[in-house]
Structure formats: structure tokens, C-alpha cells
Amino acid sequence: MNKLVRFGNATLIFVLVGVIISAIYQQYTKQGPPCPLCLLQRLAMIGVATGAMMNLLWGIRMEHYGMAFLSAILGGSVSVRQILLHICPTFPEFGFPVLGLSLFTWAFIVFVSCILALVLFIFLYRPEKKKIKYTTLYERLAVLALILITIVDMGIVLSECGLGKCPDPPWPPKSVPTALYVPACRAPLAFS
Amino acid sequence: MIGIFTLFLVIQGLVFFRIRRWAFILFFLNLILMAIAFYLRATTQIDIRL
């Protein structure tokens, strides 16, 4: 059963790496530079994956799940904040929707799914006297993918923000006429 | 932001080389930094210079 849990942790890392890769793809093909809240969501995804990585390399422990939970809750809060910023019906969308939902809505779904998956792993885990000391090729690949995506993300942030703060997305966006805004729903300075 | 990303990379290195205590400390520090970044963004619209 614990092999299944380890396999689940490695799969969780692969899924999160895939989500970050698709976000980078969206960024370069359609959307432009990532917003500060989007970067925080990516960081939280890396945090969840790092918790799973600890499980793979150090053995399964509740502290590692705790780390992953904290990251998932933080990332979920950030994405909820961004969803609430765009909740007004006349408020313009930020970026291009994927399958009808914005990227930050998908991020929220990912964080909730992560929490559910982590709970499932905890339920399935059975403490054993004989700890698994080795890592399979699949698990090693997951760890490698996570380290590589962190380096890539770091390079992207360094190239776009430099060593200072990241630039705000343009507000109001040029694509939407100003007459469409409802003043009560408008965000004060930046919208993401 | 770049600092938080770099810190995550350092944490992953520490996890890889099994340096347990510092990995935990830096992970918590990183989560606190992310929370501060989020708080500043939500309340003052200031993006943290990290």
C-alpha cells in the first residue's frame, strides 16, 4: 500500500509540473507576462510538490504532508482572491480562458484537488517497520522534473522582473472599452 | 519574487542532499515570505521586492 502512496506522491509532482508547464505555454503564446498573484500561485504549486518530494526522498512522514497542506492552503487563498477580484459580471477577463475557465480558476481547482489527493494519501498510508530505502526511476524522474521546472520558472521571473518587483499588468486593458466598467466593481489600482 | 523562487531551489537542493533541519526552516521561512507578499499585494497593491 505504501508503494501506492509513493507512486501517488510522484504522480502529484508530475501533475503539478504539467500545470506549471501549461501555464508557461499560455504565458508565451497568448497571455503575456505573468501577474504577481499568478507567480505566487506557481510558487505555492512548487511548495506542494516540494512536500511530496520530501516524502519520496526522506520517506513518508506527516510533517511533509503538513508542508504540502500549508502551501496548498496559501495557494488556494491567492487564487480565491484573484477569482473574487474578477467576480463582477462586467469585469473584463484576465488572460485567455482555458476550457471556459480562467487560469486562476484552474489554479484553485488544482489546489483543492491537491488537498483531496493529500488527504487520500494519508488515509492510504500504513506505518511499516521496514522503511522503503530506494527510489524508483519514476520517482527520480518526478524529482528531476520538479527541480528543472523550478530552475526554468526562476529564469523566467529573472528575465521578466529582474531583481526588483514584477511589473503590473496594464490597467485598464486595451482590449475592453472603458464604458463597460462598473465603478463599484472596479479594482483600485491593479487587477491581478 | 526571484528570491522566493531561489529559496525554493535551495530547499530542493537541501532535500536532495538530505539536510533535514535547514530544509524545514527555509521552507517555513519561504511560506512566511509568500504570505507577506500576498498580504502586501492584497492590502496595498505593492508587489514585494524579493
PDB file of C-alpha atoms in Angstrom, chain A residues 36 39-40 42-44 46-47 74 150 154 157, chain B residues 1-12 26-27 29-38 47-50:
ATOM      1  CA  PRO A  36       2.230  38.824  -9.338  1.00  0.00           C
ATOM      2  CA  LEU A  39       3.563  33.887  -9.713  1.00  0.00           C
ATOM      3  CA  LEU A  40       2.516  33.324  -6.100  1.00  0.00           C
ATOM      4  CA  ARG A  42       3.094  28.913  -9.161  1.00  0.00           C
ATOM      5  CA  LEU A  43       5.272  29.198  -6.061  1.00  0.00           C
ATOM      6  CA  ALA A  44       2.595  27.510  -3.959  1.00  0.00           C
ATOM      7  CA  ILE A  46       6.156  24.242  -6.275  1.00  0.00           C
ATOM      8  CA  GLY A  47       5.731  24.210  -2.468  1.00  0.00           C
ATOM      9  CA  LEU A  74      -1.786  29.500   0.759  1.00  0.00           C
ATOM     10  CA  THR A 150      11.852  25.440 -10.604  1.00  0.00           C
ATOM     11  CA  MET A 154      13.331  31.149 -11.847  1.00  0.00           C
ATOM     12  CA  VAL A 157      10.992  35.532 -13.419  1.00  0.00           C
TER      13      VAL A 157
ATOM     14  CA  MET B   1       9.733  37.016  -6.270  1.00  0.00           C
ATOM     15  CA  ILE B   2      13.076  35.875  -7.603  1.00  0.00           C
ATOM     16  CA  GLY B   3      14.314  35.418  -4.030  1.00  0.00           C
ATOM     17  CA  ILE B   4      11.422  33.122  -3.138  1.00  0.00           C
ATOM     18  CA  PHE B   5      11.979  31.061  -6.277  1.00  0.00           C
ATOM     19  CA  THR B   6      15.710  30.839  -5.484  1.00  0.00           C
ATOM     20  CA  LEU B   7      14.942  29.816  -1.914  1.00  0.00           C
ATOM     21  CA  PHE B   8      12.708  27.013  -3.192  1.00  0.00           C
ATOM     22  CA  LEU B   9      15.553  25.794  -5.384  1.00  0.00           C
ATOM     23  CA  VAL B  10      17.878  25.861  -2.358  1.00  0.00           C
ATOM     24  CA  ILE B  11      15.287  23.896  -0.341  1.00  0.00           C
ATOM     25  CA  GLN B  12      15.049  21.295  -3.087  1.00  0.00           C
ATOM     26  CA  LEU B  26      13.835  27.511   4.948  1.00  0.00           C
ATOM     27  CA  PHE B  27      10.512  26.006   3.854  1.00  0.00           C
ATOM     28  CA  LEU B  29      10.613  30.971   6.016  1.00  0.00           C
ATOM     29  CA  ASN B  30       9.544  30.744   2.381  1.00  0.00           C
ATOM     30  CA  LEU B  31       5.900  30.198   3.307  1.00  0.00           C
ATOM     31  CA  ILE B  32       6.042  33.231   5.613  1.00  0.00           C
ATOM     32  CA  LEU B  33       7.595  35.323   2.824  1.00  0.00           C
ATOM     33  CA  MET B  34       4.870  34.203   0.427  1.00  0.00           C
ATOM     34  CA  ALA B  35       2.201  35.094   2.973  1.00  0.00           C
ATOM     35  CA  ILE B  36       3.778  38.549   3.443  1.00  0.00           C
ATOM     36  CA  ALA B  37       3.908  39.025  -0.346  1.00  0.00           C
ATOM     37  CA  PHE B  38       0.243  38.057  -0.609  1.00  0.00           C
ATOM     38  CA  ASP B  47       4.457  43.806  -5.087  1.00  0.00           C
ATOM     39  CA  ILE B  48       7.151  42.539  -2.741  1.00  0.00           C
ATOM     40  CA  ARG B  49      10.716  43.147  -3.910  1.00  0.00           C
ATOM     41  CA  LEU B  50      12.116  39.705  -3.260  1.00  0.00           C
TER      42      LEU B  50
END
